Amino acid sequence: MTSKDFPECFYRTVVKGLFVKDDKVLLVKEAPELADEWEVPGGGLDFGENPHEGLIREIKEEMNLDVTSVSKHPMYVWINRFEGCRGMDWYYSVVLAYKIDLADLNFKPTKECVDMRLFSVDDLTKLGDGLHHQSHKLREIFNPADFKK
């Protein structure tokens, strides 16, 4: 399948969980066979899936952690263009990033995620290319004050 089969308005919907503690945001390190980069936890919605349910499912699958709450509305929304992925020339994703709370941080590596860590605004900048391109926009928009309301 190539991208020419999709109109410019085609987007893959991605849900991400923003867990913030002490002015730092939680990121996961993807397994080397995936991207071997730091990324906001979450993933793509299945067709027809509710965003809240999809986010809870993705975090359980990736991190084996339990989400205890998801904000009613996304905290941040951004768009990415992927090229040469999933057998397509290109496609767009729209990222809906929700504030979440977790039951605990007792992370055990999975086949998808090998580590997790809290990152400050400065840490996000220092990651450079170690931050997955889908999360680059977070560097520009993440403000810990947004999570104190």
PDB file of C-alpha atoms in Angstrom:
ATOM      1  CA  MET A   1       0.000   0.000   0.000  1.00  0.00           C
ATOM      2  CA  THR A   2       1.329   3.439  -0.835  1.00  0.00           C
ATOM      3  CA  SER A   3       0.327   6.829   0.439  1.00  0.00           C
ATOM      4  CA  LYS A   4      -1.182   7.861  -2.868  1.00  0.00           C
ATOM      5  CA  ASP A   5      -4.199   5.773  -1.834  1.00  0.00           C
ATOM      6  CA  PHE A   6      -4.954   8.168   1.005  1.00  0.00           C
ATOM      7  CA  PRO A   7      -6.106  11.766   0.836  1.00  0.00           C
ATOM      8  CA  GLU A   8      -4.067  14.520   2.496  1.00  0.00           C
ATOM      9  CA  CYS A   9      -6.623  14.502   5.314  1.00  0.00           C
ATOM     10  CA  PHE A  10      -5.870  10.896   6.383  1.00  0.00           C
ATOM     11  CA  TYR A  11      -4.508  10.674   9.941  1.00  0.00           C
ATOM     12  CA  ARG A  12      -3.620   7.784  12.218  1.00  0.00           C
ATOM     13  CA  THR A  13      -4.878   8.639  15.698  1.00  0.00           C
ATOM     14  CA  VAL A  14      -2.314   8.185  18.471  1.00  0.00           C
ATOM     15  CA  VAL A  15      -3.005   8.556  22.198  1.00  0.00           C
ATOM     16  CA  LYS A  16      -0.228   9.390  24.654  1.00  0.00           C
ATOM     17  CA  GLY A  17      -0.159   9.539  28.441  1.00  0.00           C
ATOM     18  CA  LEU A  18       1.492  12.467  30.214  1.00  0.00           C
ATOM     19  CA  PHE A  19       2.406  11.433  33.738  1.00  0.00           C
ATOM     20  CA  VAL A  20       4.039  14.422  35.444  1.00  0.00           C
ATOM     21  CA  LYS A  21       5.728  14.343  38.826  1.00  0.00           C
ATOM     22  CA  ASP A  22       7.986  17.006  40.361  1.00  0.00           C
ATOM     23  CA  ASP A  23       7.812  19.038  37.125  1.00  0.00           C
ATOM     24  CA  LYS A  24       9.101  16.092  35.079  1.00  0.00           C
ATOM     25  CA  VAL A  25       7.325  14.019  32.450  1.00  0.00           C
ATOM     26  CA  LEU A  26       7.544  10.247  32.222  1.00  0.00           C
ATOM     27  CA  LEU A  27       9.034   8.759  29.066  1.00  0.00           C
ATOM     28  CA  VAL A  28       9.672   5.148  28.101  1.00  0.00           C
ATOM     29  CA  LYS A  29      12.643   3.783  26.199  1.00  0.00           C
ATOM     30  CA  GLU A  30      11.496   1.650  23.312  1.00  0.00           C
ATOM     31  CA  ALA A  31      13.130  -1.702  22.706  1.00  0.00           C
ATOM     32  CA  PRO A  32      16.129  -1.625  20.325  1.00  0.00           C
ATOM     33  CA  GLU A  33      14.280  -3.629  17.659  1.00  0.00           C
ATOM     34  CA  LEU A  34      11.598  -0.923  17.597  1.00  0.00           C
ATOM     35  CA  ALA A  35      13.242   2.493  17.732  1.00  0.00           C
ATOM     36  CA  ASP A  36      15.637   2.429  20.713  1.00  0.00           C
ATOM     37  CA  GLU A  37      14.520   5.973  21.540  1.00  0.00           C
ATOM     38  CA  TRP A  38      12.687   7.719  24.365  1.00  0.00           C
ATOM     39  CA  GLU A  39       8.983   8.233  23.729  1.00  0.00           C
ATOM     40  CA  VAL A  40       5.828   9.378  25.500  1.00  0.00           C
ATOM     41  CA  PRO A  41       3.949   6.208  26.534  1.00  0.00           C
ATOM     42  CA  GLY A  42       0.928   5.254  24.464  1.00  0.00           C
ATOM     43  CA  GLY A  43       0.211   4.202  20.915  1.00  0.00           C
ATOM     44  CA  GLY A  44      -2.193   4.018  18.030  1.00  0.00           C
ATOM     45  CA  LEU A  45      -5.893   3.528  18.482  1.00  0.00           C
ATOM     46  CA  ASP A  46      -7.510   0.439  17.084  1.00  0.00           C
ATOM     47  CA  PHE A  47     -10.309   1.122  14.597  1.00  0.00           C
ATOM     48  CA  GLY A  48     -13.361   2.449  16.470  1.00  0.00           C
ATOM     49  CA  GLU A  49     -11.615   2.393  19.869  1.00  0.00           C
ATOM     50  CA  ASN A  50     -12.403   4.993  22.535  1.00  0.00           C
ATOM     51  CA  PRO A  51      -9.305   7.200  23.181  1.00  0.00           C
ATOM     52  CA  HIS A  52      -9.403   6.696  26.968  1.00  0.00           C
ATOM     53  CA  GLU A  53      -9.745   2.929  26.648  1.00  0.00           C
ATOM     54  CA  GLY A  54      -7.015   2.810  24.005  1.00  0.00           C
ATOM     55  CA  LEU A  55      -4.598   4.766  26.172  1.00  0.00           C
ATOM     56  CA  ILE A  56      -5.233   2.525  29.182  1.00  0.00           C
ATOM     57  CA  ARG A  57      -4.739  -0.551  26.965  1.00  0.00           C
ATOM     58  CA  GLU A  58      -1.526   0.757  25.388  1.00  0.00           C
ATOM     59  CA  ILE A  59       0.086   1.618  28.730  1.00  0.00           C
ATOM     60  CA  LYS A  60      -0.827  -1.787  30.145  1.00  0.00           C
ATOM     61  CA  GLU A  61       0.626  -3.516  27.052  1.00  0.00           C
ATOM     62  CA  GLU A  62       3.808  -1.428  26.858  1.00  0.00           C
ATOM     63  CA  MET A  63       4.623  -0.870  30.527  1.00  0.00           C
ATOM     64  CA  ASN A  64       2.420  -3.298  32.450  1.00  0.00           C
ATOM     65  CA  LEU A  65       1.254  -0.353  34.586  1.00  0.00           C
ATOM     66  CA  ASP A  66      -2.296   0.518  35.597  1.00  0.00           C
ATOM     67  CA  VAL A  67      -3.746   3.903  34.706  1.00  0.00           C
ATOM     68  CA  THR A  68      -5.959   5.238  37.513  1.00  0.00           C
ATOM     69  CA  SER A  69      -7.199   8.386  35.748  1.00  0.00           C
ATOM     70  CA  VAL A  70      -7.187  10.040  32.342  1.00  0.00           C
ATOM     71  CA  SER A  71      -8.003  13.722  31.819  1.00  0.00           C
ATOM     72  CA  LYS A  72     -11.351  14.372  30.173  1.00  0.00           C
ATOM     73  CA  HIS A  73      -9.692  16.268  27.310  1.00  0.00           C
ATOM     74  CA  PRO A  74      -6.191  16.129  25.801  1.00  0.00           C
ATOM     75  CA  MET A  75      -3.649  18.470  27.390  1.00  0.00           C
ATOM     76  CA  TYR A  76      -1.773  18.818  24.100  1.00  0.00           C
ATOM     77  CA  VAL A  77      -2.437  17.913  20.482  1.00  0.00           C
ATOM     78  CA  TRP A  78       0.132  17.812  17.690  1.00  0.00           C
ATOM     79  CA  ILE A  79       0.647  16.373  14.231  1.00  0.00           C
ATOM     80  CA  ASN A  80       3.493  14.331  12.727  1.00  0.00           C
ATOM     81  CA  ARG A  81       4.352  13.234   9.252  1.00  0.00           C
ATOM     82  CA  PHE A  82       5.908   9.779   8.928  1.00  0.00           C
ATOM     83  CA  GLU A  83       7.809   8.778   5.837  1.00  0.00           C
ATOM     84  CA  GLY A  84       8.767   5.272   4.801  1.00  0.00           C
ATOM     85  CA  CYS A  85       6.957   3.569   7.706  1.00  0.00           C
ATOM     86  CA  ARG A  86       4.427   0.737   7.845  1.00  0.00           C
ATOM     87  CA  GLY A  87       4.962  -0.037   4.162  1.00  0.00           C
ATOM     88  CA  MET A  88       3.717   3.420   3.147  1.00  0.00           C
ATOM     89  CA  ASP A  89       5.492   6.287   1.449  1.00  0.00           C
ATOM     90  CA  TRP A  90       4.036   8.670   4.040  1.00  0.00           C
ATOM     91  CA  TYR A  91       1.186   9.194   6.433  1.00  0.00           C
ATOM     92  CA  TYR A  92       0.198  11.641   9.136  1.00  0.00           C
ATOM     93  CA  SER A  93      -0.540  10.994  12.771  1.00  0.00           C
ATOM     94  CA  VAL A  94      -2.452  13.214  15.128  1.00  0.00           C
ATOM     95  CA  VAL A  95      -1.285  12.829  18.727  1.00  0.00           C
ATOM     96  CA  LEU A  96      -3.777  13.335  21.540  1.00  0.00           C
ATOM     97  CA  ALA A  97      -1.766  13.665  24.764  1.00  0.00           C
ATOM     98  CA  TYR A  98      -3.791  13.208  27.957  1.00  0.00           C
ATOM     99  CA  LYS A  99      -2.774  13.824  31.548  1.00  0.00           C
ATOM    100  CA  ILE A 100      -2.746  10.490  33.368  1.00  0.00           C
ATOM    101  CA  ASP A 101      -2.192   9.124  36.847  1.00  0.00           C
ATOM    102  CA  LEU A 102      -0.689   5.707  37.487  1.00  0.00           C
ATOM    103  CA  ALA A 103      -1.321   3.308  40.357  1.00  0.00           C
ATOM    104  CA  ASP A 104       2.448   2.984  40.866  1.00  0.00           C
ATOM    105  CA  LEU A 105       5.747   3.180  39.003  1.00  0.00           C
ATOM    106  CA  ASN A 106       6.725  -0.471  39.494  1.00  0.00           C
ATOM    107  CA  PHE A 107       7.862  -0.882  35.910  1.00  0.00           C
ATOM    108  CA  LYS A 108       9.211  -4.158  34.591  1.00  0.00           C
ATOM    109  CA  PRO A 109      10.673  -4.190  31.071  1.00  0.00           C
ATOM    110  CA  THR A 110       8.458  -5.612  28.339  1.00  0.00           C
ATOM    111  CA  LYS A 111       9.066  -6.590  24.709  1.00  0.00           C
ATOM    112  CA  GLU A 112       8.162  -3.006  23.731  1.00  0.00           C
ATOM    113  CA  CYS A 113       9.666  -0.884  26.523  1.00  0.00           C
ATOM    114  CA  VAL A 114      12.994  -1.502  28.228  1.00  0.00           C
ATOM    115  CA  ASP A 115      13.181   1.466  30.605  1.00  0.00           C
ATOM    116  CA  MET A 116      11.261   4.462  31.911  1.00  0.00           C
ATOM    117  CA  ARG A 117      12.425   7.708  33.441  1.00  0.00           C
ATOM    118  CA  LEU A 118      11.206  11.184  34.403  1.00  0.00           C
ATOM    119  CA  PHE A 119      12.552  14.063  32.288  1.00  0.00           C
ATOM    120  CA  SER A 120      12.609  17.807  32.978  1.00  0.00           C
ATOM    121  CA  VAL A 121      12.161  20.412  30.240  1.00  0.00           C
ATOM    122  CA  ASP A 122      15.967  20.730  30.039  1.00  0.00           C
ATOM    123  CA  ASP A 123      16.377  16.954  29.888  1.00  0.00           C
ATOM    124  CA  LEU A 124      14.044  16.794  26.884  1.00  0.00           C
ATOM    125  CA  THR A 125      16.302  19.209  25.018  1.00  0.00           C
ATOM    126  CA  LYS A 126      19.439  17.289  25.957  1.00  0.00           C
ATOM    127  CA  LEU A 127      17.983  14.058  24.550  1.00  0.00           C
ATOM    128  CA  GLY A 128      18.547  15.357  21.007  1.00  0.00           C
ATOM    129  CA  ASP A 129      17.919  12.583  18.502  1.00  0.00           C
ATOM    130  CA  GLY A 130      17.394  10.154  21.386  1.00  0.00           C
ATOM    131  CA  LEU A 131      13.816  11.428  21.565  1.00  0.00           C
ATOM    132  CA  HIS A 132      11.513   9.667  19.098  1.00  0.00           C
ATOM    133  CA  HIS A 133      10.502  12.076  16.318  1.00  0.00           C
ATOM    134  CA  GLN A 134       6.830  11.611  17.215  1.00  0.00           C
ATOM    135  CA  SER A 135       7.582  13.264  20.584  1.00  0.00           C
ATOM    136  CA  HIS A 136       9.765  16.135  19.334  1.00  0.00           C
ATOM    137  CA  LYS A 137       6.869  18.591  19.589  1.00  0.00           C
ATOM    138  CA  LEU A 138       6.736  17.907  23.343  1.00  0.00           C
ATOM    139  CA  ARG A 139      10.019  19.841  23.692  1.00  0.00           C
ATOM    140  CA  GLU A 140       8.270  22.981  22.465  1.00  0.00           C
ATOM    141  CA  ILE A 141       4.992  22.691  24.352  1.00  0.00           C
ATOM    142  CA  PHE A 142       5.636  20.845  27.625  1.00  0.00           C
ATOM    143  CA  ASN A 143       5.155  23.199  30.545  1.00  0.00           C
ATOM    144  CA  PRO A 144       4.997  21.668  34.043  1.00  0.00           C
ATOM    145  CA  ALA A 145       2.737  24.554  35.145  1.00  0.00           C
ATOM    146  CA  ASP A 146       0.010  23.133  32.864  1.00  0.00           C
ATOM    147  CA  PHE A 147      -0.222  20.152  35.211  1.00  0.00           C
ATOM    148  CA  LYS A 148      -0.689  22.128  38.427  1.00  0.00           C
ATOM    149  CA  LYS A 149      -4.147  23.372  37.586  1.00  0.00           C
TER     150      LYS A 149
END
